[in-house]
Coordinates of C-alpha atoms in Angstrom, one line a residue:
X1 CA 0.0 0.0 0.0
X2 CA 1.3 3.4 -0.9
X3 CA 0.4 6.5 1.0
X4 CA -0.3 9.7 -0.9
X5 CA -1.3 13.1 0.3
X6 CA -3.7 15.2 -1.7
X7 CA -6.4 17.8 -1.0
X8 CA -9.5 16.2 0.6
X9 CA -11.8 15.0 -2.1
X10 CA -14.9 15.9 0.0
X11 CA -15.6 18.3 2.8
X12 CA -15.0 17.0 6.3
X13 CA -18.5 17.9 7.3
X14 CA -19.1 14.9 9.5
X15 CA -16.0 15.8 11.6
X16 CA -15.7 18.2 14.5
X17 CA -13.4 20.9 13.4
X18 CA -11.9 24.1 15.0
X19 CA -8.7 26.1 14.7
X20 CA -8.2 28.2 17.8
X21 CA -6.7 26.5 20.9
X22 CA -9.1 28.4 23.2
X23 CA -12.1 27.3 21.2
X24 CA -10.8 23.7 21.3
X25 CA -10.5 23.8 25.1
X26 CA -13.9 25.5 25.5
X27 CA -15.6 22.9 23.3
X28 CA -14.3 19.9 25.2
X29 CA -15.3 21.5 28.5
X30 CA -18.8 22.1 27.2
X31 CA -19.2 18.5 26.2
X32 CA -17.9 17.2 29.5
X33 CA -20.1 19.4 31.6
X34 CA -23.2 18.6 29.5
X35 CA -22.6 14.9 30.0
X36 CA -21.7 15.0 33.6
X37 CA -24.1 17.4 35.2
X38 CA -27.0 15.9 37.1
X39 CA -29.8 17.1 39.4
X40 CA -28.2 15.5 42.5
X41 CA -24.8 17.1 41.9
X42 CA -21.9 16.4 39.6
X43 CA -20.3 13.0 40.3
X44 CA -22.8 11.7 42.8
X45 CA -23.9 9.0 40.3
X46 CA -20.5 7.4 41.0
X47 CA -20.9 7.2 44.8
X48 CA -22.5 3.8 44.9
X49 CA -20.8 1.3 47.2
X50 CA -19.3 -1.7 45.4
X51 CA -19.8 -5.2 46.8
X52 CA -17.3 -8.0 46.4
X53 CA -19.5 -9.7 43.8
X54 CA -20.1 -6.5 41.7
X55 CA -18.4 -6.0 38.4
X56 CA -16.0 -3.1 38.1
X57 CA -15.7 -1.6 34.6
X58 CA -12.7 0.2 33.4
X59 CA -12.7 2.4 30.3
X60 CA -9.5 1.8 28.3
X61 CA -8.1 3.6 25.2
X62 CA -6.7 1.0 22.8
X63 CA -3.0 2.0 22.8
X64 CA 0.1 0.7 24.5
X65 CA 0.0 3.4 27.2
X66 CA -2.7 1.4 29.1
X67 CA -1.3 -2.1 28.8
X68 CA -1.1 -2.4 32.6
X69 CA -4.9 -2.6 32.8
X70 CA -5.0 -5.5 30.4
X71 CA -2.0 -7.2 32.2
X72 CA -3.7 -6.9 35.6
X73 CA -6.7 -8.6 34.1
X74 CA -4.9 -11.2 32.1
X75 CA -2.4 -12.1 34.8
X76 CA -5.0 -12.4 37.5
X77 CA -3.8 -9.5 39.6
X78 CA -7.3 -8.0 39.8
X79 CA -8.8 -11.3 40.8
X80 CA -6.1 -11.8 43.5
X81 CA -7.2 -8.5 45.0
X82 CA -10.8 -9.8 45.0
X83 CA -11.9 -7.5 42.2
X84 CA -14.2 -8.6 39.3
X85 CA -13.0 -6.3 36.5
X86 CA -14.0 -6.0 32.9
X87 CA -12.5 -3.6 30.4
X88 CA -14.4 -1.5 27.9
X89 CA -12.5 -0.2 24.9
X90 CA -13.2 3.5 24.2
X91 CA -11.5 6.0 21.9
X92 CA -10.8 9.0 24.1
X93 CA -10.9 10.4 27.6
X94 CA -13.6 12.8 26.6
X95 CA -15.8 9.7 26.3
X96 CA -14.5 7.9 29.3
X97 CA -14.6 10.8 31.9
X98 CA -18.3 11.4 31.7
X99 CA -19.0 7.7 32.2
X100 CA -16.7 7.6 35.3
X101 CA -18.5 10.7 36.7
X102 CA -21.9 9.2 36.2
X103 CA -20.9 5.8 37.6
X104 CA -21.2 3.8 34.4
X105 CA -17.5 3.2 34.7
X106 CA -15.7 2.9 38.0
X107 CA -12.3 3.7 36.6
X108 CA -10.9 5.2 33.4
X109 CA -7.7 5.8 31.5
X110 CA -6.5 9.1 30.1
X111 CA -3.6 11.2 29.3
X112 CA -3.2 14.0 31.7
X113 CA -4.5 17.0 29.6
X114 CA -8.2 16.1 29.5
X115 CA -8.1 15.5 33.3
X116 CA -6.6 19.0 33.8
X117 CA -9.4 20.5 31.6
X118 CA -12.1 18.7 33.5
X119 CA -10.6 19.5 36.9
X120 CA -10.4 23.2 36.0
X121 CA -14.2 23.2 35.6
X122 CA -14.6 21.5 39.0
X123 CA -15.3 17.9 37.9
X124 CA -14.5 15.6 40.8
X125 CA -11.9 13.4 39.2
X126 CA -8.9 11.8 41.0
X127 CA -5.7 10.2 39.5
X128 CA -5.1 6.9 41.3
X129 CA -2.3 5.2 39.4
X130 CA 0.4 5.7 36.7
X131 CA -0.2 4.2 33.3
X132 CA 2.7 5.4 31.1
X133 CA 5.6 7.8 31.2
X134 CA 7.5 9.7 28.6
X135 CA 10.1 7.9 26.6
X136 CA 13.8 8.3 27.5
X137 CA 14.8 9.1 23.8
X138 CA 13.1 10.4 20.7
X139 CA 13.7 7.0 19.0
X140 CA 11.8 5.3 21.7
X141 CA 8.8 7.7 21.7
X142 CA 5.6 5.9 20.7
X143 CA 3.9 9.1 19.8
X144 CA 4.4 11.0 16.6
X145 CA 3.1 13.5 14.1
X146 CA 2.9 11.6 10.8
X147 CA 2.4 12.6 7.2
X148 CA 2.0 10.7 3.9
X149 CA 4.8 9.8 1.6
X150 CA 4.0 12.5 -0.9
X151 CA 3.5 15.2 1.6
X152 CA 5.4 18.5 1.2
X153 CA 5.2 18.9 5.0
X154 CA 8.7 18.6 6.5
X155 CA 8.5 20.0 10.1
X156 CA 5.9 21.0 12.7
X157 CA 5.6 24.7 11.7
X158 CA 4.6 23.5 8.2
X159 CA 1.3 22.4 9.7
X160 CA 0.0 26.0 9.7
X161 CA -3.1 26.1 7.5
X162 CA -3.1 22.3 7.3
X163 CA -5.5 19.7 8.7
X164 CA -4.3 17.4 11.5
X165 CA -6.2 14.5 12.9
X166 CA -6.4 14.1 16.7
X167 CA -8.5 11.6 18.7
X168 CA -10.2 14.2 20.9
X169 CA -10.3 17.9 21.7
X170 CA -7.8 18.7 24.4
X171 CA -6.2 15.2 24.1
X172 CA -2.4 14.7 24.5
X173 CA -2.3 14.3 20.8
X174 CA -3.4 17.8 20.3
X175 CA -1.4 19.4 23.2
X176 CA 1.7 17.7 21.9
X177 CA 1.1 18.8 18.4
X178 CA 0.4 22.4 19.3
X179 CA 3.5 22.5 21.5
X180 CA 5.6 21.1 18.7
X181 CA 4.3 23.7 16.2
X182 CA 5.0 26.6 18.6
X183 CA 8.4 25.3 19.5
X184 CA 9.3 25.2 15.8
X185 CA 8.3 28.8 15.3
X186 CA 4.7 28.2 14.0
X187 CA 1.3 29.3 15.3
X188 CA -0.7 26.3 16.6
X189 CA -4.0 28.3 16.4
X190 CA -3.6 28.3 12.6
X191 CA -3.7 24.5 12.5
X192 CA -7.1 22.9 11.6
X193 CA -7.6 20.0 14.1
X194 CA -10.0 17.3 13.1
X195 CA -11.4 14.8 15.6
X196 CA -11.5 11.2 14.7
X197 CA -10.5 7.9 16.3
X198 CA -6.9 6.9 16.1
X199 CA -7.4 4.2 13.4
X200 CA -9.6 6.6 11.4
X201 CA -7.0 9.3 11.6
X202 CA -4.4 7.0 10.1
X203 CA -6.8 6.0 7.3
X204 CA -7.4 9.7 6.6
X205 CA -3.7 10.3 6.3
X206 CA -3.4 7.4 3.9
X207 CA -6.3 8.5 1.8
X208 CA -5.3 12.2 1.8
X209 CA -8.4 13.4 3.6
X210 CA -6.1 15.1 6.2
X211 CA -2.6 16.4 5.9
X212 CA -1.2 14.8 9.0
X213 CA -2.2 12.9 12.2
X214 CA -0.9 13.3 15.7
X215 CA -1.1 9.8 16.9
X216 CA 0.5 6.9 19.0
X217 CA 1.6 3.4 18.5
X218 CA 0.6 1.1 17.0
X219 CA -0.8 3.6 14.5
X220 CA 2.3 5.6 13.8
X221 CA 4.1 2.5 12.8
X222 CA 1.4 1.6 10.3
X223 CA 2.0 4.9 8.4
X224 CA 5.7 4.5 8.4
X225 CA 5.5 0.9 7.2
X226 CA 3.4 2.1 4.3
X227 CA 5.9 4.7 3.3
X228 CA 4.9 7.7 5.4
X229 CA 7.1 9.9 7.5
X230 CA 7.4 11.1 11.1
X231 CA 7.9 14.8 11.3
X232 CA 8.0 15.1 15.1
X233 CA 7.9 13.1 18.3
X234 CA 5.9 15.7 20.2
X235 CA 5.9 14.2 23.7
X236 CA 9.6 13.6 23.9
X237 CA 10.2 17.1 22.5
X238 CA 7.8 18.7 24.9
X239 CA 8.1 16.8 28.2
X240 CA 11.0 15.5 30.3
X241 CA 12.0 11.9 30.0
X242 CA 10.0 9.5 32.2
X243 CA 7.4 12.2 33.0
X244 CA 3.9 10.9 33.6
X245 CA 1.6 11.5 30.7
X246 CA -1.0 8.7 31.0
X247 CA -2.9 7.6 34.1
X248 CA -5.8 5.6 35.6
X249 CA -8.4 7.7 37.4
X250 CA -11.7 7.5 39.2
X251 CA -14.4 9.9 40.5
X252 CA -13.8 11.3 44.0
X253 CA -17.3 10.3 45.2
X254 CA -16.5 6.7 44.2
X255 CA -13.1 6.8 45.9
X256 CA -14.7 8.2 49.1
X257 CA -17.4 5.5 49.1
X258 CA -15.0 2.6 48.1
X259 CA -11.5 3.3 49.5
X260 CA -10.7 -0.4 49.9
X261 CA -11.7 -1.0 46.3
X262 CA -9.5 1.8 45.0
X263 CA -6.6 0.6 47.1
X264 CA -7.0 -2.9 45.7
X265 CA -7.2 -1.6 42.1
X266 CA -4.1 0.5 42.6
X267 CA -2.1 -2.5 44.0
X268 CA -3.1 -4.6 41.0
X269 CA -2.2 -1.9 38.4
X270 CA 1.1 -1.1 40.1
X271 CA 2.0 -4.8 40.0
X272 CA 1.1 -4.8 36.3
X273 CA 3.2 -1.8 35.7
X274 CA 6.2 -3.5 37.3
X275 CA 5.5 -6.5 35.0
X276 CA 5.2 -4.2 31.9
X277 CA 8.5 -2.4 32.7
X278 CA 10.5 -5.6 32.8
X279 CA 8.6 -7.9 30.4
X280 CA 7.8 -6.2 27.1
X281 CA 6.6 -9.5 25.6
X282 CA 3.8 -9.6 28.1
X283 CA 2.8 -6.1 26.9
X284 CA 2.8 -7.2 23.3
X285 CA 0.8 -10.3 24.2
X286 CA -2.1 -8.4 25.9
X287 CA -2.1 -5.8 23.1
X288 CA -2.5 -8.6 20.6
X289 CA -5.3 -10.2 22.7
X290 CA -7.2 -7.2 23.9
X291 CA -6.2 -4.6 21.3
X292 CA -6.8 -6.9 18.4
X293 CA -3.4 -6.2 16.9
X294 CA -1.8 -8.5 14.4
X295 CA 1.2 -10.3 16.1
X296 CA 3.6 -8.8 13.6
X297 CA 2.4 -5.3 14.5
X298 CA 2.6 -5.9 18.2
X299 CA 6.1 -7.3 17.9
X300 CA 7.6 -4.3 16.3
X301 CA 5.7 -1.4 17.8
X302 CA 7.4 1.0 20.2
X303 CA 6.3 0.8 23.8
X304 CA 6.1 3.6 26.4
X305 CA 7.9 3.6 29.7
X306 CA 5.9 2.0 32.6
X307 CA 6.2 3.1 36.2
X308 CA 4.3 2.7 39.5
X309 CA 5.0 6.4 40.4
X310 CA 2.6 9.2 39.3
X311 CA 4.9 12.2 38.7
X312 CA 2.9 15.0 40.2
X313 CA 5.4 17.6 38.9
X314 CA 4.8 16.4 35.4
X315 CA 1.0 16.7 35.8
X316 CA 1.5 20.3 36.9
X317 CA 3.9 21.0 34.1
X318 CA 1.4 19.8 31.6
X319 CA -1.3 22.0 33.1
X320 CA 1.0 25.0 33.0
X321 CA 1.8 24.3 29.3
X322 CA -1.9 24.0 28.5
X323 CA -2.5 27.4 30.2
X324 CA 0.4 28.9 28.1
X325 CA -1.1 27.5 24.9
X326 CA -4.6 28.7 25.7
X327 CA -6.2 25.3 26.4
X328 CA -6.9 26.4 30.0
X329 CA -8.3 29.9 30.8
X330 CA -5.8 30.4 33.6
X331 CA -3.3 28.6 36.0
X332 CA -4.6 25.4 37.5
X333 CA -3.1 23.8 40.7
X334 CA -3.3 20.1 40.0
X335 CA -2.7 19.0 43.6
X336 CA -6.4 18.4 43.9
X337 CA -6.2 15.8 41.1
X338 CA -3.8 13.7 43.1
X339 CA -4.9 10.9 45.3
X340 CA -4.7 11.9 49.0

């Protein structure tokens, strides 16, 4: 398969589009608030006490960042903690967070930017465990901005006036892309961001419906294998090595009603992170099983760093960057996002 880049053959009318960073942040906040507000108070739908026979559902984005959730399920770590856990694949934190707040999910996974956006608006979310940390080198970074083989785009600032696929407004894919464009001397508010799932974003690059995609493994590898190019590793270029960028979280009312359940969940996930950090083959196995990846794709994809420690400084640094880029209306103290 050859990737070519050409002007979109049809308007992207079915896709959510915007150009200014402030409008992007405001849009995702509006969606979250509309979905999570309730007559009994935001988040109170999650306050139900969980019994030992109840099922706990975890929303998981299908990328390597959240492999520890699958490992904890596959290796029996959740079961050993007395938890009956099932996973639900979802495409972005903007879909997961409302379900956690409303109690449809008990835990979720997310990069840190959407949580900072939600927290700034007073949504009662709480980071409970690390999921993935930034790569130690650019070559090891599983995130990338990718373009097709025929694209004239050579560097991040060339994205001005171009269309870039991201998986959600305010997602780490957008924050990283915007930061990369600005660091390269460009204006990120002049980039046209288009929301679509990670697989659809790659397909859009391949078909020429978008000019680029800010994405993560295994999807960046698919573009490169088909002849495309990486023009930036935005997370490595933006954040310090080993800084937390992906986490597991819950709603504060749920944590308050179920502290022992949260403790057990964290122990299982931390154990899985330790396994992931030392046994990449286990990571590849669960991504093949739960992420439906072809074994050949799983075998060659780049993996993030895994750690049991949530880097609170990195979470704050991310929020500060988002404020600077206009995704947050002002400074946000993220201490309240941390588990007590």
